[in-house]
Amino acid sequence: MRIISGKNKGKKLKEFKGDKIRPTSDRAKESLFNILGNKVLGCNFLDLCAGTGSIGLESFSRGANSVTFVDISKESLSLVKENANSIGLSETFVLSSANNFLSSTDKKFDVIFFDPPYDFSEIKSILEIVKNRSLLKENGVFIYEHKADKQSLIVEGLKLLDTRKYGIAVFDFYGDNL
């Protein structure tokens, strides 16, 4: 696992042994950031269920202004901090569930990337919190990575803009526009 592009291009990141954490593949990550394009430049990025921090670190390398990393696992957050420190990034690291963080944060984000375990079943409540609390800035985007056998959800007041499949992973893009 590595940073694909930007000022930290090629930097290898530490990852977990085994299959407890399922990082987004380099191919899917590259496609994701190609879709986001310049939306990342200067943005406030939320890496929700950060795992190794790979997506948030990629966004920083590509010009994000700030990155907030959230994970419920102390082990994951420790690895995220280690990976962030390896590129000189000292950002916000929050030990919390996605629901609790989104319900209590005062921040608004340009990009929220949410990659929970594939057996996660509360996506509707996550999308409703994001919508009801207006956690996306104007023209912001919420990206939900899930397994291909799950249906994309429709939540009133939040547009499903696009869906892209990469192997067993699917990205759903919600917001005003891409």
PDB file of C-alpha atoms in Angstrom:
ATOM      1  CA  MET A   1       0.000   0.000   0.000  1.00  0.00           C
ATOM      2  CA  ARG A   2       1.346   3.397  -1.003  1.00  0.00           C
ATOM      3  CA  ILE A   3       0.462   6.985  -1.778  1.00  0.00           C
ATOM      4  CA  ILE A   4      -0.220   7.102  -5.511  1.00  0.00           C
ATOM      5  CA  SER A   5       0.144  10.767  -6.430  1.00  0.00           C
ATOM      6  CA  GLY A   6       0.944  14.257  -5.221  1.00  0.00           C
ATOM      7  CA  LYS A   7       3.722  15.571  -3.023  1.00  0.00           C
ATOM      8  CA  ASN A   8       4.137  12.232  -1.207  1.00  0.00           C
ATOM      9  CA  LYS A   9       3.883  10.042  -4.318  1.00  0.00           C
ATOM     10  CA  GLY A  10       5.385   6.581  -3.849  1.00  0.00           C
ATOM     11  CA  LYS A  11       5.512   6.734  -0.044  1.00  0.00           C
ATOM     12  CA  LYS A  12       4.893   3.250   1.344  1.00  0.00           C
ATOM     13  CA  LEU A  13       2.382   3.066   4.166  1.00  0.00           C
ATOM     14  CA  LYS A  14       2.271   0.573   6.996  1.00  0.00           C
ATOM     15  CA  GLU A  15      -0.700  -1.728   6.957  1.00  0.00           C
ATOM     16  CA  PHE A  16      -2.252  -4.410   9.120  1.00  0.00           C
ATOM     17  CA  LYS A  17      -1.270  -8.043   8.799  1.00  0.00           C
ATOM     18  CA  GLY A  18      -4.038 -10.436   7.781  1.00  0.00           C
ATOM     19  CA  ASP A  19      -7.493  -9.476   6.549  1.00  0.00           C
ATOM     20  CA  LYS A  20      -8.920  -7.718   9.624  1.00  0.00           C
ATOM     21  CA  ILE A  21      -8.680  -4.372   7.830  1.00  0.00           C
ATOM     22  CA  ARG A  22      -9.496  -4.232   4.118  1.00  0.00           C
ATOM     23  CA  PRO A  23      -7.730  -1.234   2.581  1.00  0.00           C
ATOM     24  CA  THR A  24      -9.094   0.260  -0.621  1.00  0.00           C
ATOM     25  CA  SER A  25      -7.095  -1.120  -3.543  1.00  0.00           C
ATOM     26  CA  ASP A  26      -4.620   1.158  -5.338  1.00  0.00           C
ATOM     27  CA  ARG A  27      -6.665   0.815  -8.540  1.00  0.00           C
ATOM     28  CA  ALA A  28      -9.903   1.849  -6.828  1.00  0.00           C
ATOM     29  CA  LYS A  29      -8.133   4.642  -4.925  1.00  0.00           C
ATOM     30  CA  GLU A  30      -6.621   6.046  -8.120  1.00  0.00           C
ATOM     31  CA  SER A  31     -10.020   5.965  -9.844  1.00  0.00           C
ATOM     32  CA  LEU A  32     -11.665   7.633  -6.848  1.00  0.00           C
ATOM     33  CA  PHE A  33      -9.218  10.539  -6.898  1.00  0.00           C
ATOM     34  CA  ASN A  34      -9.476  10.856 -10.690  1.00  0.00           C
ATOM     35  CA  ILE A  35     -13.236  11.296 -10.244  1.00  0.00           C
ATOM     36  CA  LEU A  36     -12.772  13.842  -7.436  1.00  0.00           C
ATOM     37  CA  GLY A  37     -10.166  15.740  -9.457  1.00  0.00           C
ATOM     38  CA  ASN A  38      -9.634  19.314  -8.275  1.00  0.00           C
ATOM     39  CA  LYS A  39     -12.357  18.983  -5.615  1.00  0.00           C
ATOM     40  CA  VAL A  40      -9.571  17.770  -3.280  1.00  0.00           C
ATOM     41  CA  LEU A  41      -7.410  20.896  -3.658  1.00  0.00           C
ATOM     42  CA  GLY A  42      -7.752  23.023  -0.532  1.00  0.00           C
ATOM     43  CA  CYS A  43     -10.603  20.911   0.819  1.00  0.00           C
ATOM     44  CA  ASN A  44     -11.515  19.823   4.335  1.00  0.00           C
ATOM     45  CA  PHE A  45     -11.496  16.024   4.070  1.00  0.00           C
ATOM     46  CA  LEU A  46     -13.024  13.501   6.496  1.00  0.00           C
ATOM     47  CA  ASP A  47     -11.691   9.937   6.435  1.00  0.00           C
ATOM     48  CA  LEU A  48     -14.445   8.179   8.385  1.00  0.00           C
ATOM     49  CA  CYS A  49     -13.600   4.603   9.441  1.00  0.00           C
ATOM     50  CA  ALA A  50     -10.036   5.497   8.513  1.00  0.00           C
ATOM     51  CA  GLY A  51      -8.450   2.038   8.887  1.00  0.00           C
ATOM     52  CA  THR A  52      -4.845   2.660   7.823  1.00  0.00           C
ATOM     53  CA  GLY A  53      -5.524   6.263   6.797  1.00  0.00           C
ATOM     54  CA  SER A  54      -4.642   5.559   3.184  1.00  0.00           C
ATOM     55  CA  ILE A  55      -7.486   7.601   1.657  1.00  0.00           C
ATOM     56  CA  GLY A  56      -7.039  10.622   3.912  1.00  0.00           C
ATOM     57  CA  LEU A  57      -3.269  10.566   3.395  1.00  0.00           C
ATOM     58  CA  GLU A  58      -3.772  10.400  -0.371  1.00  0.00           C
ATOM     59  CA  SER A  59      -6.049  13.429  -0.167  1.00  0.00           C
ATOM     60  CA  PHE A  60      -3.406  15.352   1.804  1.00  0.00           C
ATOM     61  CA  SER A  61      -0.731  14.392  -0.724  1.00  0.00           C
ATOM     62  CA  ARG A  62      -3.017  15.701  -3.495  1.00  0.00           C
ATOM     63  CA  GLY A  63      -3.592  19.069  -1.836  1.00  0.00           C
ATOM     64  CA  ALA A  64      -6.298  18.770   0.834  1.00  0.00           C
ATOM     65  CA  ASN A  65      -6.092  21.647   3.301  1.00  0.00           C
ATOM     66  CA  SER A  66      -7.015  19.527   6.329  1.00  0.00           C
ATOM     67  CA  VAL A  67      -7.803  15.896   7.035  1.00  0.00           C
ATOM     68  CA  THR A  68      -9.775  14.502   9.962  1.00  0.00           C
ATOM     69  CA  PHE A  69      -9.257  10.801  10.634  1.00  0.00           C
ATOM     70  CA  VAL A  70     -11.957   8.953  12.605  1.00  0.00           C
ATOM     71  CA  ASP A  71     -11.941   5.318  13.655  1.00  0.00           C
ATOM     72  CA  ILE A  72     -13.495   3.310  16.468  1.00  0.00           C
ATOM     73  CA  SER A  73     -10.363   1.143  16.816  1.00  0.00           C
ATOM     74  CA  LYS A  74      -7.423   2.339  18.930  1.00  0.00           C
ATOM     75  CA  GLU A  75      -5.179   0.039  16.888  1.00  0.00           C
ATOM     76  CA  SER A  76      -6.318   1.606  13.608  1.00  0.00           C
ATOM     77  CA  LEU A  77      -5.953   5.152  14.886  1.00  0.00           C
ATOM     78  CA  SER A  78      -2.444   4.363  16.134  1.00  0.00           C
ATOM     79  CA  LEU A  79      -1.489   3.061  12.672  1.00  0.00           C
ATOM     80  CA  VAL A  80      -3.070   6.131  11.018  1.00  0.00           C
ATOM     81  CA  LYS A  81      -0.989   8.412  13.262  1.00  0.00           C
ATOM     82  CA  GLU A  82       2.160   6.463  12.427  1.00  0.00           C
ATOM     83  CA  ASN A  83       1.462   6.705   8.683  1.00  0.00           C
ATOM     84  CA  ALA A  84       0.595  10.408   8.978  1.00  0.00           C
ATOM     85  CA  ASN A  85       3.756  11.157  10.950  1.00  0.00           C
ATOM     86  CA  SER A  86       5.822   9.401   8.269  1.00  0.00           C
ATOM     87  CA  ILE A  87       4.846  12.159   5.802  1.00  0.00           C
ATOM     88  CA  GLY A  88       5.019  14.995   8.324  1.00  0.00           C
ATOM     89  CA  LEU A  89       1.263  15.282   8.764  1.00  0.00           C
ATOM     90  CA  SER A  90      -0.080  16.191  12.189  1.00  0.00           C
ATOM     91  CA  GLU A  91      -3.829  16.374  11.778  1.00  0.00           C
ATOM     92  CA  THR A  92      -6.973  15.605  13.760  1.00  0.00           C
ATOM     93  CA  PHE A  93      -7.308  12.018  14.957  1.00  0.00           C
ATOM     94  CA  VAL A  94     -10.572  11.034  16.661  1.00  0.00           C
ATOM     95  CA  LEU A  95     -11.330   7.772  18.436  1.00  0.00           C
ATOM     96  CA  SER A  96     -15.082   7.413  17.887  1.00  0.00           C
ATOM     97  CA  SER A  97     -17.789   5.533  16.064  1.00  0.00           C
ATOM     98  CA  ALA A  98     -18.959   7.138  12.827  1.00  0.00           C
ATOM     99  CA  ASN A  99     -22.439   7.815  14.263  1.00  0.00           C
ATOM    100  CA  ASN A 100     -21.110   9.488  17.410  1.00  0.00           C
ATOM    101  CA  PHE A 101     -18.590  11.612  15.536  1.00  0.00           C
ATOM    102  CA  LEU A 102     -21.083  12.818  12.930  1.00  0.00           C
ATOM    103  CA  SER A 103     -23.683  13.514  15.626  1.00  0.00           C
ATOM    104  CA  SER A 104     -21.312  15.676  17.660  1.00  0.00           C
ATOM    105  CA  THR A 105     -18.902  17.415  15.266  1.00  0.00           C
ATOM    106  CA  ASP A 106     -19.167  21.121  14.572  1.00  0.00           C
ATOM    107  CA  LYS A 107     -17.068  20.857  11.408  1.00  0.00           C
ATOM    108  CA  LYS A 108     -18.349  20.835   7.843  1.00  0.00           C
ATOM    109  CA  PHE A 109     -16.487  18.976   5.121  1.00  0.00           C
ATOM    110  CA  ASP A 110     -15.942  19.264   1.390  1.00  0.00           C
ATOM    111  CA  VAL A 111     -15.369  15.512   1.087  1.00  0.00           C
ATOM    112  CA  ILE A 112     -16.446  12.742   3.448  1.00  0.00           C
ATOM    113  CA  PHE A 113     -15.098   9.296   2.630  1.00  0.00           C
ATOM    114  CA  PHE A 114     -16.826   6.471   4.521  1.00  0.00           C
ATOM    115  CA  ASP A 115     -15.410   2.951   4.255  1.00  0.00           C
ATOM    116  CA  PRO A 116     -16.888   0.868   7.085  1.00  0.00           C
ATOM    117  CA  PRO A 117     -16.528  -2.907   7.452  1.00  0.00           C
ATOM    118  CA  TYR A 118     -18.482  -4.586   4.685  1.00  0.00           C
ATOM    119  CA  ASP A 119     -21.003  -5.989   7.200  1.00  0.00           C
ATOM    120  CA  PHE A 120     -21.935  -2.452   8.368  1.00  0.00           C
ATOM    121  CA  SER A 121     -25.719  -2.092   8.368  1.00  0.00           C
ATOM    122  CA  GLU A 122     -26.388   1.484   9.530  1.00  0.00           C
ATOM    123  CA  ILE A 123     -25.593   3.422   6.334  1.00  0.00           C
ATOM    124  CA  LYS A 124     -29.057   4.954   6.157  1.00  0.00           C
ATOM    125  CA  SER A 125     -28.626   6.551   9.596  1.00  0.00           C
ATOM    126  CA  ILE A 126     -25.156   7.834   8.609  1.00  0.00           C
ATOM    127  CA  LEU A 127     -26.535   9.456   5.441  1.00  0.00           C
ATOM    128  CA  GLU A 128     -29.447  10.964   7.381  1.00  0.00           C
ATOM    129  CA  ILE A 129     -27.090  12.479   9.990  1.00  0.00           C
ATOM    130  CA  VAL A 130     -24.922  13.987   7.233  1.00  0.00           C
ATOM    131  CA  LYS A 131     -28.012  15.426   5.534  1.00  0.00           C
ATOM    132  CA  ASN A 132     -29.882  16.581   8.660  1.00  0.00           C
ATOM    133  CA  ARG A 133     -26.821  18.213  10.241  1.00  0.00           C
ATOM    134  CA  SER A 134     -25.660  19.741   6.917  1.00  0.00           C
ATOM    135  CA  LEU A 135     -22.155  18.322   7.378  1.00  0.00           C
ATOM    136  CA  LEU A 136     -21.276  18.749   3.699  1.00  0.00           C
ATOM    137  CA  LYS A 137     -20.196  22.184   2.542  1.00  0.00           C
ATOM    138  CA  GLU A 138     -21.762  23.612  -0.591  1.00  0.00           C
ATOM    139  CA  ASN A 139     -20.844  21.308  -3.514  1.00  0.00           C
ATOM    140  CA  GLY A 140     -19.460  18.778  -1.026  1.00  0.00           C
ATOM    141  CA  VAL A 141     -19.532  15.060  -1.673  1.00  0.00           C
ATOM    142  CA  PHE A 142     -20.072  12.015   0.552  1.00  0.00           C
ATOM    143  CA  ILE A 143     -18.493   8.793  -0.753  1.00  0.00           C
ATOM    144  CA  TYR A 144     -19.619   5.442   0.630  1.00  0.00           C
ATOM    145  CA  GLU A 145     -17.500   2.382  -0.167  1.00  0.00           C
ATOM    146  CA  HIS A 146     -19.355  -0.902   0.137  1.00  0.00           C
ATOM    147  CA  LYS A 147     -19.412  -4.439  -1.159  1.00  0.00           C
ATOM    148  CA  ALA A 148     -20.887  -4.918  -4.636  1.00  0.00           C
ATOM    149  CA  ASP A 149     -23.723  -7.121  -3.355  1.00  0.00           C
ATOM    150  CA  LYS A 150     -25.245  -4.203  -1.379  1.00  0.00           C
ATOM    151  CA  GLN A 151     -27.805  -1.891  -2.953  1.00  0.00           C
ATOM    152  CA  SER A 152     -27.117   1.825  -3.225  1.00  0.00           C
ATOM    153  CA  LEU A 153     -29.429   3.738  -0.897  1.00  0.00           C
ATOM    154  CA  ILE A 154     -31.623   6.680  -1.687  1.00  0.00           C
ATOM    155  CA  VAL A 155     -32.137   9.174   1.141  1.00  0.00           C
ATOM    156  CA  GLU A 156     -34.619  12.006   0.665  1.00  0.00           C
ATOM    157  CA  GLY A 157     -32.817  15.324   0.315  1.00  0.00           C
ATOM    158  CA  LEU A 158     -29.457  13.758  -0.582  1.00  0.00           C
ATOM    159  CA  LYS A 159     -28.770  13.017  -4.253  1.00  0.00           C
ATOM    160  CA  LEU A 160     -27.045   9.819  -5.331  1.00  0.00           C
ATOM    161  CA  LEU A 161     -24.828  11.336  -8.036  1.00  0.00           C
ATOM    162  CA  ASP A 162     -22.918   8.318  -9.291  1.00  0.00           C
ATOM    163  CA  THR A 163     -22.019   4.708  -8.527  1.00  0.00           C
ATOM    164  CA  ARG A 164     -18.741   3.096  -9.610  1.00  0.00           C
ATOM    165  CA  LYS A 165     -17.672  -0.535  -9.240  1.00  0.00           C
ATOM    166  CA  TYR A 166     -14.049  -1.702  -8.853  1.00  0.00           C
ATOM    167  CA  GLY A 167     -13.767  -5.441  -8.293  1.00  0.00           C
ATOM    168  CA  ILE A 168     -15.819  -6.248  -5.186  1.00  0.00           C
ATOM    169  CA  ALA A 169     -15.850  -2.605  -4.076  1.00  0.00           C
ATOM    170  CA  VAL A 170     -18.464  -0.009  -5.028  1.00  0.00           C
ATOM    171  CA  PHE A 171     -18.281   3.751  -4.481  1.00  0.00           C
ATOM    172  CA  ASP A 172     -21.565   5.643  -4.111  1.00  0.00           C
ATOM    173  CA  PHE A 173     -21.231   9.428  -4.491  1.00  0.00           C
ATOM    174  CA  TYR A 174     -23.819  11.631  -2.740  1.00  0.00           C
ATOM    175  CA  GLY A 175     -24.130  15.427  -2.835  1.00  0.00           C
ATOM    176  CA  ASP A 176     -25.039  18.313  -5.123  1.00  0.00           C
ATOM    177  CA  ASN A 177     -22.605  17.663  -7.965  1.00  0.00           C
ATOM    178  CA  LEU A 178     -19.276  16.036  -8.793  1.00  0.00           C
TER     179      LEU A 178
END
